[in-house]
């Protein structure tokens, strides 16, 4: 392609700030940026990668097989970097974040879960001895693991899982069994044909008593032949909306025996004689689930970054309709309705990056505290990870879909890569906890916090609740970012308090507490989202403030616009709540709408530079619409011509079906 | 499968109304219902249909080929019904509505456009003589046609199309030419490998002058050999988010000559000597586009019907989490948050059915008037079809996605059929007019109407604007369906008036009118949506009232709940506007929220019967989760086992890639 599209070039020529300066902030410092670039260069440099047919054109089986070929190249690189000490086992989240998240495969990988769940689960659930044994094998990819929790009949309610692990003290083994069709494990990535081991979640029975769910290491295939082991039933669960080659599978057991040492016993143990030793803190068992939820928010940054890069660049290239009859056609990017779709998602990308970083900080801090026996912030971390996973994935999914539609028909083409990004983010709304269920878990924490607000000290992320409920917050309004944050805080507190009142009324009128909770749950979900909006805007505000301290003046100006746009957008979206619970006036609201429209105009010149600064290489972006040079029409045609359907001038179905039909013979 | 799931059976046992009575209303009378069932029976009865592999598992090319096999069976039936006089050329929209919309293929058909655009375009753009010639061939499928309008570089702004048709008076031919890569036709269904004719939209040049876009019949492939004709470049544009086998293609011309008689000349003509005779009314040229938009709304009913049927039945079968610790797990359908997702979409399905019917009535009425030379309602019809297409497809798309997510992970499986429904409705938001662009067209009409409100008489669908802007509407609020309709009317008028004021201010401050329009367009789009909400709730209200007059008391009760739920839901969604523009109080708003929660409870027992009444056969529903008997887990496993990936115990990639990798050799 070579030459850059004229419109795109002009956008960049007008750029007012140093793009690398922003990329450095986004990546978390110069070292991290260089590290990322070095890794990406290594990944992309392998030419063999480009052989073969584009996965999009293949069958369900073909997609898996082509993806295996590519995944092995990718993971070979990762292992190489591990061996060279460039990736350490204690901090490989950067790899998960970048290399796997923006990986080289087009539609996910059957090996991803090995890194994203199998190893983290070993780290959080296995004893030191077990870790030494399993982690060294897993880390070096001598074995490939999956994580089997969800069953055909149970996903959300994990206490209801049906798979059974019964301890047999005579042989010192556990017997794993799937008593019903609904007890089959269903969805684990890579379990169909890739993994030879899996961590399996099952109800532990010993001495005739059930002790609830526990975690077991189970070998499912022979290490040499890859044949399934006796009593193991597994396979692929078939085509999906996206993530086709991930090889999500089913897994059932017919009285499969594993050694006692294969139960992961960091927290609870079964002794040789079958005696059950309870975990000191049940909550610690769910640590791996919290890790993945924290990870998911980072992953959303990757997807949203790509979507806004694609949509923004294409909008600079695409011209449609003159504003003045007979005049030149406008760049789509100049339409306010289009800016309305794009810019909030550019802002969201930066916001979620910053919020995800802050969540990692909290995650590591709390983990350290827990390691030292201090569990005071565990419930808070859980509530935070729940709502940020829910709102983060849901914002990303709707954002990506909005970007896809903003690209018109071309966004519907797989060569644009937007459908795949849509399918990734849509999946994230469901996996690792359905978003509604997660928000209700946060709501439960918030209700409890509210009910004890006068008697207990508040942990940091809910500390706003006390001042925000005080009267002095309610009788003033200010159209500024801080003013909006105050307003959103008041809204969150009032909504939680309102739910408590409604539930109390319902209980007083004779309803059971559980039913009152259920009937109020639409409002409870909304209250948890309101709390999460406070977190998002506040963390973004704090994070941008830190960036501002480091940034040069031209960049500072753009960052301020971005933050303000984000805050004003959410104020307008939540205006009904602000009107209900704060003293915002009709004039304030109109001024915000008008300010919003001005912000769109002000951000317009910075749109392309802002997505360029996300620093996504064309090879990882994989999009006909989003490449740096903006040669979209040439690429669209080039990709179309690769379709095997275009190899035959006349398709065989003409002779078999179409011609006889047109001639009236069929 | 045979036996019906116990939970589903219980839901049906408790049904309080006559399901067939409701189906009859939904279908538009007993005759129509029987006709539909007869057609469906015929379609489904062909056993050969069930041969072959499920399309979901095939490659891009394989999907096309398998779909051609099935499509020919389907269209063979349709032709048979035509020949038996069961389908007439003048009213085949029922076929489009039912047979093609809920067709036998799983992911659309390359022959659909032949019915949906090719023939309607001939009907509205060809002279009687041309119709006689082309329509008889097309109707009998002796030729298969496509409709080529959109180009690589132009979709929205059709006046900007680049394809050229130059009249050569010496040979009495038009010369079609694609001067640039962006002028290639891009997206027409069936053009890749299926159609041998296409209507092509091109800029007409005669006697050195351009007369704007016109329509031409172009043969693209040989009728006997199916080889592309000289100068024709075409092919498939590659994999998409959905509608894979539709064979959307590209089409370019290198000085292709067609006879003068191949220009469709009902409205404008080119005489033998090249003289251009202008159309008496330019607007008539776009009649085919209005037809398709009206049709799309009906199509949304099919998709949404299926989605709510699948999600509701699965929610009755699926149990998750006991409300009381240790108690039985609840049917998902009993959770208020779940009812919140489902019931509005059940109501929407009924609403859009009724609104679509009313729109067809208006469409035929206006068309009759136009045939008699009366064009007074043409602009109104256009504005109505624009906003109903935009809001209808957008509601359907978000509804289907909500239903998909409501099915948890299983909704992500293609065997659930929800991803396909999502892809259909998502496409509809873009094709035949991007929704934002369409809403802005409606906004233009509304602004014009508002500016002339005192001087001109208002056509029916905007007649509410005058009374709604009168003061007496503003100082009362009533929490009833009529009250909500009044409120929404006030909102729409105030929003339109507000936009006009903002634009006037901007113009007064020195902005060009076009820029003021652009800068206000976010608000203009919202105003057009507000108008469309009035139409939707009003038409639904009127239509249900007609049904109520015919319905028996038990059914009447349920229909009233459905209507009220729809109205209250939208009042709550638009509460910020109601608070801004009407005198609704905080107490009113709270009462509505509380009423909404009661309505969810009240509708709960009727959920399954309400979707059963949509009357969708299992063979057309094609969903593992939605079948009438509710045997979801058995079906999910059955479908999974069909994956060719499961035919090999060990996939070949183990030996080629995975084993060498695990052994450290790759």
mmCIF file of C-alpha atoms in Angstrom, chain B residues 353-520:
data_model
loop_
_atom_site.group_PDB
_atom_site.id
_atom_site.type_symbol
_atom_site.label_atom_id
_atom_site.label_comp_id
_atom_site.label_asym_id
_atom_site.label_seq_id
_atom_site.Cartn_x
_atom_site.Cartn_y
_atom_site.Cartn_z
ATOM 1 C CA UNK B 353 -46.410 -6.679 14.751
ATOM 2 C CA UNK B 354 -49.297 -4.257 15.223
ATOM 3 C CA UNK B 355 -47.300 -1.192 14.202
ATOM 4 C CA UNK B 356 -45.966 -2.962 11.111
ATOM 5 C CA UNK B 357 -49.506 -3.877 10.082
ATOM 6 C CA UNK B 358 -50.609 -0.291 10.491
ATOM 7 C CA UNK B 359 -47.655 0.909 8.490
ATOM 8 C CA UNK B 360 -48.609 -1.431 5.637
ATOM 9 C CA UNK B 361 -52.132 0.038 5.702
ATOM 10 C CA UNK B 362 -50.733 3.542 5.426
ATOM 11 C CA UNK B 363 -48.303 2.431 2.736
ATOM 12 C CA UNK B 364 -51.044 0.983 0.521
ATOM 13 C CA UNK B 365 -53.349 3.904 1.163
ATOM 14 C CA UNK B 366 -50.703 6.463 0.213
ATOM 15 C CA UNK B 367 -49.710 4.418 -2.812
ATOM 16 C CA UNK B 368 -53.319 4.399 -3.984
ATOM 17 C CA UNK B 369 -53.531 8.138 -3.497
ATOM 18 C CA UNK B 370 -50.313 8.643 -5.420
ATOM 19 C CA UNK B 371 -51.629 6.476 -8.271
ATOM 20 C CA UNK B 372 -54.548 8.905 -8.359
ATOM 21 C CA UNK B 373 -52.199 11.864 -8.498
ATOM 22 C CA UNK B 374 -52.470 12.876 -4.844
ATOM 23 C CA UNK B 375 -49.030 13.170 -3.289
ATOM 24 C CA UNK B 376 -49.896 15.040 -0.073
ATOM 25 C CA UNK B 377 -48.916 12.187 2.240
ATOM 26 C CA UNK B 378 -45.785 11.068 0.407
ATOM 27 C CA UNK B 379 -43.373 13.085 2.562
ATOM 28 C CA UNK B 380 -45.143 11.879 5.688
ATOM 29 C CA UNK B 381 -44.917 8.229 4.603
ATOM 30 C CA UNK B 382 -41.246 8.672 3.869
ATOM 31 C CA UNK B 383 -40.617 10.241 7.296
ATOM 32 C CA UNK B 384 -42.662 7.523 8.977
ATOM 33 C CA UNK B 385 -40.893 4.665 7.186
ATOM 34 C CA UNK B 386 -37.510 6.226 8.001
ATOM 35 C CA UNK B 387 -38.030 6.478 11.737
ATOM 36 C CA UNK B 388 -39.901 3.187 12.094
ATOM 37 C CA UNK B 389 -37.167 1.363 10.206
ATOM 38 C CA UNK B 390 -34.519 3.009 12.412
ATOM 39 C CA UNK B 391 -36.167 2.565 15.784
ATOM 40 C CA UNK B 392 -37.737 -0.786 14.888
ATOM 41 C CA UNK B 393 -34.459 -2.359 13.847
ATOM 42 C CA UNK B 394 -32.581 -0.807 16.718
ATOM 43 C CA UNK B 395 -35.151 -2.028 19.275
ATOM 44 C CA UNK B 396 -35.126 -5.458 17.657
ATOM 45 C CA UNK B 397 -31.328 -5.642 17.637
ATOM 46 C CA UNK B 398 -30.973 -4.612 21.260
ATOM 47 C CA UNK B 399 -33.898 -6.863 22.181
ATOM 48 C CA UNK B 400 -32.377 -9.904 20.500
ATOM 49 C CA UNK B 401 -29.017 -9.200 22.108
ATOM 50 C CA UNK B 402 -30.714 -8.872 25.480
ATOM 51 C CA UNK B 403 -32.479 -12.199 24.919
ATOM 52 C CA UNK B 404 -29.191 -13.762 23.862
ATOM 53 C CA UNK B 405 -27.431 -12.611 27.000
ATOM 54 C CA UNK B 406 -30.425 -13.706 29.076
ATOM 55 C CA UNK B 407 -29.617 -17.251 27.969
ATOM 56 C CA UNK B 408 -26.153 -17.025 29.516
ATOM 57 C CA UNK B 409 -23.376 -18.946 27.843
ATOM 58 C CA UNK B 410 -25.755 -21.117 25.836
ATOM 59 C CA UNK B 411 -26.972 -18.016 24.003
ATOM 60 C CA UNK B 412 -23.457 -17.752 22.574
ATOM 61 C CA UNK B 413 -23.785 -21.124 20.870
ATOM 62 C CA UNK B 414 -24.914 -21.050 17.258
ATOM 63 C CA UNK B 415 -27.085 -24.048 17.997
ATOM 64 C CA UNK B 416 -29.259 -21.715 20.099
ATOM 65 C CA UNK B 417 -29.855 -19.696 16.922
ATOM 66 C CA UNK B 418 -29.580 -16.477 18.940
ATOM 67 C CA UNK B 419 -26.251 -15.343 17.423
ATOM 68 C CA UNK B 420 -27.783 -15.603 13.947
ATOM 69 C CA UNK B 421 -30.840 -13.589 15.008
ATOM 70 C CA UNK B 422 -28.465 -11.024 16.482
ATOM 71 C CA UNK B 423 -26.534 -10.792 13.238
ATOM 72 C CA UNK B 424 -29.734 -10.403 11.176
ATOM 73 C CA UNK B 425 -31.072 -7.572 13.297
ATOM 74 C CA UNK B 426 -27.669 -5.885 13.545
ATOM 75 C CA UNK B 427 -27.440 -5.876 9.755
ATOM 76 C CA UNK B 428 -30.885 -4.327 9.509
ATOM 77 C CA UNK B 429 -29.664 -1.324 11.502
ATOM 78 C CA UNK B 430 -27.340 -0.508 8.631
ATOM 79 C CA UNK B 431 -28.761 -1.756 5.359
ATOM 80 C CA UNK B 432 -31.384 0.234 3.463
ATOM 81 C CA UNK B 433 -30.348 3.364 5.282
ATOM 82 C CA UNK B 434 -28.135 3.813 8.333
ATOM 83 C CA UNK B 435 -30.375 4.412 11.338
ATOM 84 C CA UNK B 436 -28.811 7.739 12.291
ATOM 85 C CA UNK B 437 -29.191 9.051 8.767
ATOM 86 C CA UNK B 438 -32.814 7.899 8.615
ATOM 87 C CA UNK B 439 -33.679 9.530 11.935
ATOM 88 C CA UNK B 440 -32.195 12.775 10.700
ATOM 89 C CA UNK B 441 -34.398 12.542 7.608
ATOM 90 C CA UNK B 442 -37.424 12.207 9.862
ATOM 91 C CA UNK B 443 -36.090 15.098 11.937
ATOM 92 C CA UNK B 444 -35.960 17.268 8.828
ATOM 93 C CA UNK B 445 -39.634 16.540 8.166
ATOM 94 C CA UNK B 446 -40.542 17.224 11.794
ATOM 95 C CA UNK B 447 -38.677 20.518 11.879
ATOM 96 C CA UNK B 448 -40.439 21.589 8.702
ATOM 97 C CA UNK B 449 -43.788 20.508 10.141
ATOM 98 C CA UNK B 450 -43.103 22.437 13.329
ATOM 99 C CA UNK B 451 -42.086 25.572 11.471
ATOM 100 C CA UNK B 452 -45.337 25.512 9.495
ATOM 101 C CA UNK B 453 -47.552 24.278 12.308
ATOM 102 C CA UNK B 454 -49.803 27.324 12.343
ATOM 103 C CA UNK B 455 -50.085 27.739 8.619
ATOM 104 C CA UNK B 456 -50.669 24.252 7.288
ATOM 105 C CA UNK B 457 -52.893 21.307 8.113
ATOM 106 C CA UNK B 458 -51.113 18.359 9.655
ATOM 107 C CA UNK B 459 -51.086 14.866 8.155
ATOM 108 C CA UNK B 460 -52.349 12.102 10.482
ATOM 109 C CA UNK B 461 -49.125 10.812 12.058
ATOM 110 C CA UNK B 462 -48.026 14.294 13.122
ATOM 111 C CA UNK B 463 -51.469 15.661 13.913
ATOM 112 C CA UNK B 464 -50.737 15.270 17.637
ATOM 113 C CA UNK B 465 -48.160 18.046 17.440
ATOM 114 C CA UNK B 466 -50.619 20.926 17.543
ATOM 115 C CA UNK B 467 -52.639 19.864 20.604
ATOM 116 C CA UNK B 468 -49.528 18.565 22.371
ATOM 117 C CA UNK B 469 -47.902 21.954 22.153
ATOM 118 C CA UNK B 470 -50.897 23.679 23.697
ATOM 119 C CA UNK B 471 -50.540 24.781 27.283
ATOM 120 C CA UNK B 472 -53.374 22.678 28.665
ATOM 121 C CA UNK B 473 -51.357 19.546 28.002
ATOM 122 C CA UNK B 474 -48.520 20.685 30.153
ATOM 123 C CA UNK B 475 -50.091 21.200 33.530
ATOM 124 C CA UNK B 476 -51.470 17.749 34.185
ATOM 125 C CA UNK B 477 -50.048 14.299 34.506
ATOM 126 C CA UNK B 478 -51.842 10.994 34.683
ATOM 127 C CA UNK B 479 -50.287 7.591 35.327
ATOM 128 C CA UNK B 480 -52.251 5.709 32.673
ATOM 129 C CA UNK B 481 -51.490 4.511 29.172
ATOM 130 C CA UNK B 482 -53.297 7.516 27.702
ATOM 131 C CA UNK B 483 -51.515 9.783 30.156
ATOM 132 C CA UNK B 484 -48.164 8.359 29.118
ATOM 133 C CA UNK B 485 -49.013 8.808 25.439
ATOM 134 C CA UNK B 486 -49.888 12.449 26.114
ATOM 135 C CA UNK B 487 -46.643 12.869 27.979
ATOM 136 C CA UNK B 488 -44.593 11.344 25.175
ATOM 137 C CA UNK B 489 -46.383 13.592 22.673
ATOM 138 C CA UNK B 490 -45.456 16.657 24.699
ATOM 139 C CA UNK B 491 -41.865 15.416 24.905
ATOM 140 C CA UNK B 492 -41.625 14.948 21.138
ATOM 141 C CA UNK B 493 -43.017 18.370 20.347
ATOM 142 C CA UNK B 494 -40.865 20.090 22.952
ATOM 143 C CA UNK B 495 -37.752 18.366 21.730
ATOM 144 C CA UNK B 496 -38.409 19.369 18.131
ATOM 145 C CA UNK B 497 -39.224 22.910 19.196
ATOM 146 C CA UNK B 498 -36.090 22.939 21.353
ATOM 147 C CA UNK B 499 -33.924 21.915 18.412
ATOM 148 C CA UNK B 500 -35.401 24.689 16.286
ATOM 149 C CA UNK B 501 -34.652 27.229 19.022
ATOM 150 C CA UNK B 502 -31.077 26.015 19.464
ATOM 151 C CA UNK B 503 -30.484 26.135 15.708
ATOM 152 C CA UNK B 504 -31.944 29.621 15.461
ATOM 153 C CA UNK B 505 -29.653 30.816 18.257
ATOM 154 C CA UNK B 506 -26.672 29.293 16.536
ATOM 155 C CA UNK B 507 -27.583 30.926 13.234
ATOM 156 C CA UNK B 508 -28.104 34.260 14.978
ATOM 157 C CA UNK B 509 -24.652 33.970 16.504
ATOM 158 C CA UNK B 510 -23.242 33.803 12.967
ATOM 159 C CA UNK B 511 -23.137 30.090 12.265
ATOM 160 C CA UNK B 512 -24.125 28.836 8.800
ATOM 161 C CA UNK B 513 -27.483 27.026 8.853
ATOM 162 C CA UNK B 514 -25.850 23.768 7.736
ATOM 163 C CA UNK B 515 -23.317 23.930 10.549
ATOM 164 C CA UNK B 516 -26.029 24.780 13.070
ATOM 165 C CA UNK B 517 -27.974 21.734 11.854
ATOM 166 C CA UNK B 518 -24.882 19.542 12.168
ATOM 167 C CA UNK B 519 -23.987 20.798 15.619
ATOM 168 C CA UNK B 520 -27.580 20.215 16.787
#
